[in-house]
Short mmCIF file of C-alpha atoms in Angstrom, two decimals:
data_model
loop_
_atom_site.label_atom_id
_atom_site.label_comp_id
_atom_site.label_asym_id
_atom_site.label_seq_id
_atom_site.Cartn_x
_atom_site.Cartn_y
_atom_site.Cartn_z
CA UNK A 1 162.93 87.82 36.68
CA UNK A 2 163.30 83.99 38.17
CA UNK A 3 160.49 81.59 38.01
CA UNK A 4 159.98 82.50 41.71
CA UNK A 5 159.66 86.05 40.79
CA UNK A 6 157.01 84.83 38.69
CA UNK A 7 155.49 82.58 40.89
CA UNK A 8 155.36 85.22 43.27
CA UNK A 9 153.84 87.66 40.90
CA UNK A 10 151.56 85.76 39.83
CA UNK A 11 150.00 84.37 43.31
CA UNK A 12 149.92 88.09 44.11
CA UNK A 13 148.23 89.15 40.80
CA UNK A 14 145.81 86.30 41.16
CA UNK A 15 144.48 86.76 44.99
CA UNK A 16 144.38 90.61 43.79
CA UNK A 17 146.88 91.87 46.05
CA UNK A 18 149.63 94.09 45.48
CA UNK A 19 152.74 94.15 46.65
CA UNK A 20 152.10 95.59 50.05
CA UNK A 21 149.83 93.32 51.13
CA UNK A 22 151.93 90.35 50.07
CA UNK A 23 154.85 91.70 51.81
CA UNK A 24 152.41 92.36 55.16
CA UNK A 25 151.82 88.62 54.81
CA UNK A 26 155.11 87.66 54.50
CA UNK A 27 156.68 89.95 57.06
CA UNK A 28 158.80 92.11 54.69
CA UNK A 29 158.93 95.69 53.81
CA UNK A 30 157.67 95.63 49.86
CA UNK A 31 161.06 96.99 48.33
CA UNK A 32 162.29 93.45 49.57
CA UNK A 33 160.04 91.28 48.07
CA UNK A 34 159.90 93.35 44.80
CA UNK A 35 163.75 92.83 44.68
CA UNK A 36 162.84 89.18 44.79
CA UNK A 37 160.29 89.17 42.31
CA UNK A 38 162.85 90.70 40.48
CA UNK A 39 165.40 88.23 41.15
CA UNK A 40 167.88 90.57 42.66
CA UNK A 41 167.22 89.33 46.14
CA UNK A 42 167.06 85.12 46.79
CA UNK A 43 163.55 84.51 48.62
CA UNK A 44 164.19 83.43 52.25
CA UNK A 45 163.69 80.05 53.09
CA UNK A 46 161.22 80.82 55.48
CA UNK A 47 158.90 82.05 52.85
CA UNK A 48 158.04 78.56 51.32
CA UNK A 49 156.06 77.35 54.51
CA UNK A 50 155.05 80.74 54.71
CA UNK A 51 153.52 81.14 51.28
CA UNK A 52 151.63 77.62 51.80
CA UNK A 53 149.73 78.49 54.92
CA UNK A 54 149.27 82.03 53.93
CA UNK A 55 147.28 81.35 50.13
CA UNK A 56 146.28 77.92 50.99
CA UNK A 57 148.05 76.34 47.79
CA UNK A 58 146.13 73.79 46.06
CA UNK A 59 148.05 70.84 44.93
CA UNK A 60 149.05 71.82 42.01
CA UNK A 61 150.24 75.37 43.33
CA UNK A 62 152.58 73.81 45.77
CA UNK A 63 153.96 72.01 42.53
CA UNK A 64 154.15 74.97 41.01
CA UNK A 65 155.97 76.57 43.64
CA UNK A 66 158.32 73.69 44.44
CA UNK A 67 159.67 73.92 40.75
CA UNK A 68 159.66 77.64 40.95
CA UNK A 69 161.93 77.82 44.20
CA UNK A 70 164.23 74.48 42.43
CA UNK A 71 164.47 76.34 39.15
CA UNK A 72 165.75 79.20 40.78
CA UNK A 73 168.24 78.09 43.12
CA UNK A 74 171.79 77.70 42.49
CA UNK A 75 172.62 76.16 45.97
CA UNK A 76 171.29 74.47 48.83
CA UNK A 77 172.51 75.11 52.36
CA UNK A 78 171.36 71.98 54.97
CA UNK A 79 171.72 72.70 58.79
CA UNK A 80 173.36 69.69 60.06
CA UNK A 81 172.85 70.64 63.76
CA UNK A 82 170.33 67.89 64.94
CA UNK A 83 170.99 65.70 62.43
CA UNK A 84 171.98 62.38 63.38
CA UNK A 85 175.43 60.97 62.15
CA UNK A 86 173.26 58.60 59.65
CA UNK A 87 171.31 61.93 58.40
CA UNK A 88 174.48 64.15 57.58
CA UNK A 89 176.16 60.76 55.85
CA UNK A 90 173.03 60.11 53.18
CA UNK A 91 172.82 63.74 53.00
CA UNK A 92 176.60 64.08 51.72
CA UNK A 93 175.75 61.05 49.86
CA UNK A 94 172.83 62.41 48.31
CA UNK A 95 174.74 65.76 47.27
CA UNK A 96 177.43 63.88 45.41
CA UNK A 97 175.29 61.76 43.52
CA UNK A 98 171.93 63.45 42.57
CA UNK A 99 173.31 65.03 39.09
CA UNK A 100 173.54 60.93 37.97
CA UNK A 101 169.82 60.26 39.21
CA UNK A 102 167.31 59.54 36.12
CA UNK A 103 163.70 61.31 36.63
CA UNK A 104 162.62 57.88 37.12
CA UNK A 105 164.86 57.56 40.31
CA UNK A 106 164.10 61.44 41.43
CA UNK A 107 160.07 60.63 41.21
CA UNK A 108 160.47 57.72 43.31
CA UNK A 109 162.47 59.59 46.03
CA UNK A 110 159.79 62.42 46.12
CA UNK A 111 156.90 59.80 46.16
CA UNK A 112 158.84 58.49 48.98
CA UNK A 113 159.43 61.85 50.72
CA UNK A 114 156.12 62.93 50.38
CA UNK A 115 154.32 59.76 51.56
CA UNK A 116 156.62 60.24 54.79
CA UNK A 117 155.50 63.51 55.56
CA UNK A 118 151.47 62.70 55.16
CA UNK A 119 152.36 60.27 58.04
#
């Protein structure tokens, strides 16, 4: 199981829903999102604004979810298609270089990402 599986299963456990209602919520049939709290299926992107609106995640569940969906991906795919030029070059930047970031470095980008989208 991934620590989104268990994220999942946990949210689900803890609003006292089981897997069919989750799924309603999410717009899936429940095999699907029981392969992904399994970690045979890779939760659709979709499902992290999804999850937010739908269980009203305090702070420190939308933490918990953030490092749930970063420990268990592999990959990130960015859609470049209304990006500006300047966008798609930090991006690429970004990409090559964020394995040699310190936490210190990483926690000051975040601070800075989330203070832009409280704007």
């Amino acid at each position: 199981m991934t620590e989104i599986g268990k994220f999942l299963k946990k949210l689900r456990i803890d609003q006292g829903e089981v897997l069919l209602t989750m799924a309603q919520k999410l717009g899936v049939t429940p095999s699907f999102l029981s392969a992904v709290e399994l970690g045979k299926k890779k939760m659709p992107y979709e499902w992290n604004l999804k999850i937010r609106s739908a269980y009203r995640l305090t702070p420190s569940q939308e933490d918990a979810l953030d490092e749930a969906i970063s420990a268990s991906e592999k990959a990130v795919i960015l859609d470049f298609g209304e990006a500006s030029p300047n966008a798609k070059k930090l991006a690429v930047s970004f990409a090559r270089s964020f394995s040699d970031l310190t936490d210190e470095q990483l926690d000051a980008i975040k601070k800075l990402m989330q203070n832009e989208e409280n704007k």
